[in-house]
């Protein structure tokens, strides 16, 4: 009798653990990172990382920052236009990722700036970075170094 | 006789309408600069007799500036395919303190740029400033990042420009570097 009870308790406990694990996994996977790529850069120069963040969940999330081991500093930036023919770049602050929506980081818009890369990033190299989201937490991003994304996306 | 004269004027007028107007002229001006191989270059003398496609860059800009450089590459490739030679590509840095010849050479190398008819230029800030002022390009520092090592880099707000210069050193047309229509500038080059 005692033995059976123990088995039942163990089973319930294990089941709960699995459910918990699945829950945290499904919450994480509400945020999907796709179409990643990064710019080439020589050591100590700057690169930029691009991707599409998809929020599949029903709740707003917020990109609060980024980290990487491949650059001295990693910052979320935004390029902007001024007076029709001028362009500039500035820190972007926090970015809200609305539920059931996509947010694109692309040239001329938002990018994760990799400042002072610690080694040459050549075309074809693979890099990793981490995005920090308010609810989804840390999300690992893998990207290939390319000179341009697909031309269709550029137009 | 009179008819012939009229015809001449009409043809002349049509011809002018087709041709690109002169925006500005480098005539009698020369600037001492340095290329990506650390060689002294006199601009625009070194491109005399060639059509020049020129853009204005700082290599610390990894986002929107590479669009301009990549468009330069696309123009270069299209001209090569269409067997249009006598065109020289020039990228002038307006951030020469950071963009040394070595930095420029590495910038080109890591992007596999074809430097057979493409020159990167840097020089004294006094000189690069004089050139961009002459051609109507603005570049002012805005935000900066300070590294833990103490190294500081600046970002510029700057004119997004690719410029077409004819064989006589006359500026004939300005385009937006990041969004230029490659077909348009190639057609314009063929008109010169
Ligand atoms: Cu940036």
Coordinates of C-alpha atoms and ligand atoms in Angstrom, one line a residue:
Chain A
X1 CA 0.0 0.0 0.0
X2 CA 2.7 2.4 1.1
X3 CA 4.7 1.4 -2.0
X4 CA 1.8 2.1 -4.3
X5 CA 1.3 5.5 -2.8
X6 CA 5.0 6.3 -3.3
X7 CA 4.7 5.3 -6.9
X8 CA 1.6 7.5 -7.4
X9 CA 3.3 10.4 -5.7
X10 CA 6.4 10.0 -7.8
X11 CA 4.3 9.7 -11.0
X12 CA 2.4 12.9 -10.2
X13 CA 5.6 14.7 -9.4
X14 CA 7.3 13.6 -12.6
X15 CA 4.2 14.5 -14.6
X16 CA 4.2 17.9 -13.1
X17 CA 7.8 18.4 -13.9
X18 CA 7.3 17.4 -17.5
X19 CA 4.3 19.7 -17.8
X20 CA 6.3 22.5 -16.2
X21 CA 9.1 21.9 -18.6
X22 CA 6.8 21.9 -21.5
X23 CA 5.1 25.1 -20.4
X24 CA 8.4 27.0 -20.1
X25 CA 9.4 25.6 -23.4
X26 CA 6.2 26.7 -25.1
X27 CA 6.4 30.1 -23.5
X28 CA 10.0 30.4 -24.9
X29 CA 8.9 29.3 -28.3
X30 CA 6.3 32.1 -28.5
X31 CA 9.3 34.2 -29.6
X32 CA 10.9 32.9 -32.8
X33 CA 14.0 34.4 -34.4
X34 CA 14.3 33.9 -38.2
X35 CA 16.1 35.1 -41.3
X36 CA 19.3 35.9 -39.4
X37 CA 22.4 37.3 -41.0
X38 CA 25.3 39.6 -40.1
X39 CA 27.6 41.9 -41.9
X40 CA 31.3 41.2 -42.5
X41 CA 33.8 43.1 -40.5
X42 CA 37.5 43.0 -39.8
X43 CA 38.8 42.7 -36.2
X44 CA 38.0 45.8 -34.1
X45 CA 35.5 47.1 -36.8
X46 CA 31.8 47.0 -36.4
X47 CA 29.2 44.5 -37.7
X48 CA 25.5 44.5 -37.6
X49 CA 23.1 41.6 -36.9
X50 CA 19.7 41.3 -38.6
X51 CA 16.7 39.0 -38.1
X52 CA 13.0 38.8 -37.8
X53 CA 11.4 38.4 -34.4
X54 CA 8.1 36.7 -34.5
X55 CA 5.8 36.8 -31.4
X56 CA 3.5 33.8 -31.8
X57 CA 2.0 34.3 -28.3
X58 CA -0.9 36.3 -27.2
X59 CA 1.1 38.6 -25.0
X60 CA 3.3 41.6 -25.8
X61 CA 7.0 41.1 -25.2
X62 CA 9.8 43.6 -25.2
X63 CA 13.3 43.4 -26.5
X64 CA 15.4 45.0 -23.8
X65 CA 18.9 44.3 -25.1
X66 CA 21.5 42.0 -26.7
X67 CA 24.7 40.3 -25.7
X68 CA 27.5 38.6 -27.6
X69 CA 30.9 37.2 -26.9
X70 CA 32.2 38.2 -30.4
X71 CA 32.3 42.0 -29.9
X72 CA 33.5 44.4 -27.3
X73 CA 30.1 45.9 -27.0
X74 CA 26.7 44.9 -28.3
X75 CA 23.9 47.4 -28.6
X76 CA 20.5 47.7 -30.2
X77 CA 20.5 50.5 -32.8
X78 CA 18.3 52.2 -35.2
X79 CA 19.2 54.0 -38.4
X80 CA 17.2 57.0 -39.3
X81 CA 16.6 59.4 -42.1
X82 CA 16.9 63.2 -41.7
X83 CA 15.9 66.1 -44.0
X84 CA 15.2 63.7 -46.9
X85 CA 18.8 63.0 -47.9
X86 CA 20.7 62.4 -44.7
X87 CA 21.1 59.3 -42.6
X88 CA 22.3 58.6 -39.1
X89 CA 22.3 55.9 -36.4
X90 CA 21.3 56.0 -32.7
X91 CA 20.7 53.6 -29.8
X92 CA 17.2 52.2 -30.1
X93 CA 16.0 51.7 -26.5
X94 CA 13.4 49.0 -25.8
X95 CA 11.4 47.6 -28.6
X96 CA 7.9 46.2 -28.1
X97 CA 7.1 43.0 -29.9
X98 CA 3.3 42.9 -30.3
X99 CA 1.4 39.6 -29.9
X100 CA 0.8 37.7 -33.2
X101 CA 3.2 39.9 -35.1
X102 CA 6.6 40.1 -36.7
X103 CA 9.2 42.7 -36.2
X104 CA 12.0 43.0 -38.7
X105 CA 15.6 44.1 -38.1
X106 CA 17.0 45.2 -41.5
X107 CA 19.5 47.5 -43.2
X108 CA 18.4 51.1 -42.8
X109 CA 16.2 50.3 -39.8
X110 CA 16.9 48.4 -36.6
X111 CA 20.0 46.3 -36.1
X112 CA 22.0 44.7 -33.3
X113 CA 25.3 46.5 -33.5
X114 CA 28.4 44.4 -32.8
X115 CA 30.9 47.0 -31.9
X116 CA 34.6 46.2 -32.1
X117 CA 34.4 42.5 -33.2
X118 CA 37.1 40.4 -31.6
X119 CA 38.0 38.6 -34.8
X120 CA 37.5 38.9 -38.6
X121 CA 33.9 38.1 -39.6
X122 CA 34.3 36.7 -43.1
X123 CA 31.5 35.9 -45.5
X124 CA 30.3 32.4 -44.6
X125 CA 31.3 32.6 -41.0
X126 CA 28.8 31.7 -38.3
X127 CA 28.2 33.9 -35.3
X128 CA 26.1 33.7 -32.1
X129 CA 24.5 36.3 -30.0
X130 CA 21.8 36.5 -27.3
X131 CA 18.7 38.6 -27.4
X132 CA 17.2 39.7 -24.0
X133 CA 13.4 39.7 -23.9
X134 CA 11.4 40.8 -20.9
X135 CA 9.2 37.7 -20.8
X136 CA 10.9 35.1 -23.0
X137 CA 14.2 35.8 -21.4
X138 CA 17.5 35.0 -23.2
X139 CA 17.2 33.8 -26.7
X140 CA 20.2 32.5 -28.6
X141 CA 20.6 33.7 -32.2
X142 CA 22.8 32.0 -34.7
X143 CA 23.6 33.9 -37.9
X144 CA 25.7 33.6 -41.0
X145 CA 27.9 36.4 -42.2
X146 CA 26.8 37.6 -45.6
X147 CA 27.4 40.7 -47.8
X148 CA 23.7 41.1 -48.5
X149 CA 20.4 39.4 -47.6
X150 CA 18.3 38.0 -50.4
X151 CA 17.8 40.8 -52.9
X152 CA 14.0 40.4 -52.7
X153 CA 14.1 41.6 -49.1
X154 CA 16.2 44.7 -50.0
X155 CA 13.6 46.2 -52.3
Chain B
X1 CA 19.9 78.2 -95.3
X2 CA 17.4 79.5 -92.8
X3 CA 15.7 76.2 -92.6
X4 CA 19.0 74.5 -92.0
X5 CA 19.8 76.9 -89.2
X6 CA 16.5 76.2 -87.6
X7 CA 17.1 72.5 -87.9
X8 CA 20.5 72.9 -86.3
X9 CA 19.0 74.8 -83.3
X10 CA 16.2 72.2 -82.9
X11 CA 18.7 69.4 -82.9
X12 CA 21.0 71.3 -80.5
X13 CA 18.1 71.9 -78.2
X14 CA 17.0 68.3 -78.3
X15 CA 20.5 67.2 -77.6
X16 CA 20.8 69.5 -74.6
X17 CA 17.5 68.2 -73.2
X18 CA 18.8 64.6 -73.4
X19 CA 22.1 65.5 -71.7
X20 CA 22.6 65.7 -67.9
X21 CA 23.1 69.2 -66.6
X22 CA 26.3 70.2 -64.8
X23 CA 25.7 70.4 -61.1
X24 CA 29.2 71.6 -60.1
X25 CA 32.8 71.5 -61.4
X26 CA 36.1 70.4 -59.8
X27 CA 37.9 72.5 -62.5
X28 CA 41.3 73.8 -61.3
X29 CA 40.9 72.2 -57.9
X30 CA 43.1 69.5 -56.6
X31 CA 43.3 67.7 -53.3
X32 CA 46.1 65.6 -51.9
X33 CA 44.8 62.3 -50.5
X34 CA 45.9 58.8 -49.7
X35 CA 44.5 55.6 -51.1
X36 CA 44.0 52.2 -49.5
X37 CA 47.5 51.2 -50.4
X38 CA 49.0 54.2 -48.6
X39 CA 49.9 55.9 -51.9
X40 CA 49.5 59.6 -52.4
X41 CA 46.7 60.4 -54.8
X42 CA 45.8 63.8 -56.3
X43 CA 42.1 64.1 -56.7
X44 CA 40.5 64.5 -59.1
X45 CA 43.6 64.6 -61.4
X46 CA 44.1 60.8 -61.0
X47 CA 40.8 60.1 -62.6
X48 CA 41.1 62.7 -65.4
X49 CA 39.7 61.3 -68.6
X50 CA 37.5 58.8 -66.7
X51 CA 33.9 58.9 -65.6
X52 CA 33.8 58.7 -61.8
X53 CA 31.1 57.1 -59.6
X54 CA 31.8 58.3 -56.1
X55 CA 30.4 57.8 -52.7
X56 CA 31.1 59.1 -49.2
X57 CA 31.6 56.8 -46.3
X58 CA 32.8 56.1 -42.8
X59 CA 33.6 52.5 -42.1
X60 CA 32.3 52.5 -38.5
X61 CA 28.8 52.6 -40.1
X62 CA 27.9 48.9 -40.6
X63 CA 24.2 49.3 -41.3
X64 CA 23.2 51.7 -44.0
X65 CA 26.6 52.7 -45.4
X66 CA 27.3 49.2 -46.8
X67 CA 24.0 49.6 -48.8
X68 CA 25.7 52.4 -50.7
X69 CA 29.0 50.5 -51.1
X70 CA 27.1 47.4 -52.2
X71 CA 25.2 49.5 -54.8
X72 CA 28.6 50.8 -56.0
X73 CA 29.5 47.1 -56.5
X74 CA 26.3 46.4 -58.3
X75 CA 26.9 49.3 -60.7
X76 CA 30.5 48.1 -61.2
X77 CA 29.3 44.6 -62.1
X78 CA 26.6 45.8 -64.4
X79 CA 29.0 48.1 -66.3
X80 CA 31.4 45.2 -66.6
X81 CA 28.7 42.9 -68.0
X82 CA 27.7 45.6 -70.5
X83 CA 31.4 46.2 -71.4
X84 CA 31.4 49.8 -70.4
X85 CA 34.9 50.7 -69.3
X86 CA 36.5 54.0 -68.6
X87 CA 34.6 54.3 -65.3
X88 CA 36.5 54.7 -62.0
X89 CA 34.8 54.1 -58.6
X90 CA 35.9 56.2 -55.7
X91 CA 34.9 55.9 -52.0
X92 CA 36.0 58.9 -49.9
X93 CA 36.0 58.7 -46.2
X94 CA 34.8 61.7 -44.2
X95 CA 36.2 60.1 -41.0
X96 CA 39.9 59.9 -41.8
X97 CA 40.9 59.8 -38.2
X98 CA 39.4 56.3 -38.0
X99 CA 39.6 55.4 -41.7
X100 CA 43.3 55.0 -42.2
X101 CA 44.5 53.4 -45.5
X102 CA 44.9 50.1 -43.7
X103 CA 41.3 50.3 -42.3
X104 CA 40.0 51.1 -45.8
X105 CA 41.9 48.3 -47.4
X106 CA 40.6 45.7 -44.9
X107 CA 37.1 47.1 -45.3
X108 CA 37.3 46.4 -49.1
X109 CA 39.1 43.0 -48.7
X110 CA 36.7 41.5 -46.3
X111 CA 33.8 42.3 -48.7
X112 CA 35.8 40.9 -51.6
X113 CA 35.4 44.2 -53.5
X114 CA 37.1 44.4 -56.9
X115 CA 39.6 47.2 -56.6
X116 CA 40.8 47.1 -60.2
X117 CA 38.8 50.2 -60.9
X118 CA 37.8 51.2 -57.4
X119 CA 39.8 53.4 -55.1
X120 CA 39.3 54.2 -51.4
X121 CA 40.5 57.5 -50.3
X122 CA 41.4 59.1 -47.0
X123 CA 43.6 62.0 -46.0
X124 CA 43.9 65.0 -43.7
X125 CA 40.5 65.8 -42.2
X126 CA 41.0 69.4 -43.4
X127 CA 41.2 68.1 -47.0
X128 CA 38.4 65.5 -46.8
X129 CA 36.2 68.2 -45.2
X130 CA 37.0 70.6 -48.1
X131 CA 36.0 68.0 -50.7
X132 CA 32.7 67.1 -49.1
X133 CA 31.9 70.8 -48.6
X134 CA 32.7 71.3 -52.3
X135 CA 30.3 68.6 -53.4
X136 CA 27.6 69.4 -51.0
X137 CA 27.9 66.4 -48.7
X138 CA 27.3 67.0 -45.0
X139 CA 28.8 64.8 -42.2
X140 CA 28.5 65.7 -38.5
X141 CA 29.2 63.6 -35.5
X142 CA 26.2 62.5 -33.4
X143 CA 26.2 59.6 -30.9
X144 CA 29.4 57.8 -29.8
X145 CA 30.4 54.6 -28.1
X146 CA 33.2 54.4 -25.6
X147 CA 34.8 51.0 -25.2
X148 CA 36.1 49.6 -22.0
X149 CA 39.6 50.1 -23.4
X150 CA 38.9 53.8 -23.6
X151 CA 38.7 53.8 -27.4
X152 CA 35.9 56.1 -28.6
X153 CA 34.1 55.9 -31.9
X154 CA 31.7 58.4 -33.4
X155 CA 28.7 58.0 -35.5
X156 CA 27.9 60.5 -38.2
X157 CA 24.7 62.0 -39.5
X158 CA 25.6 62.3 -43.2
X159 CA 24.4 62.8 -46.7
X160 CA 23.4 59.5 -48.4
X161 CA 25.1 60.2 -51.7
X162 CA 26.5 58.5 -54.8
X163 CA 27.8 61.1 -57.3
X164 CA 28.4 60.9 -61.0
X165 CA 31.3 63.0 -62.3
X166 CA 32.2 63.2 -66.0
X167 CA 35.6 63.0 -67.7
X168 CA 36.2 66.7 -67.3
X169 CA 35.7 66.7 -63.6
X170 CA 32.2 68.1 -63.7
X171 CA 29.6 66.8 -61.3
X172 CA 26.6 65.7 -63.4
X173 CA 24.1 64.0 -61.1
X174 CA 23.6 63.1 -57.4
X175 CA 21.8 59.9 -56.3
X176 CA 20.8 58.5 -52.9
X177 CA 23.5 56.0 -52.1
X178 CA 21.4 53.5 -50.2
X179 CA 18.5 53.4 -52.6
X180 CA 20.0 54.3 -56.0
X181 CA 18.4 52.7 -59.1
X182 CA 21.4 50.8 -60.7
X183 CA 19.7 50.9 -64.1
X184 CA 19.2 54.6 -63.9
X185 CA 22.9 55.5 -63.2
X186 CA 24.1 53.0 -65.8
X187 CA 21.9 54.7 -68.4
X188 CA 23.2 58.1 -67.3
X189 CA 26.8 56.9 -67.6
X190 CA 26.1 55.8 -71.2
X191 CA 24.7 59.3 -72.0
X192 CA 27.9 61.0 -70.9
Ligands
LIG1 CU1 24.5 50.7 -35.3

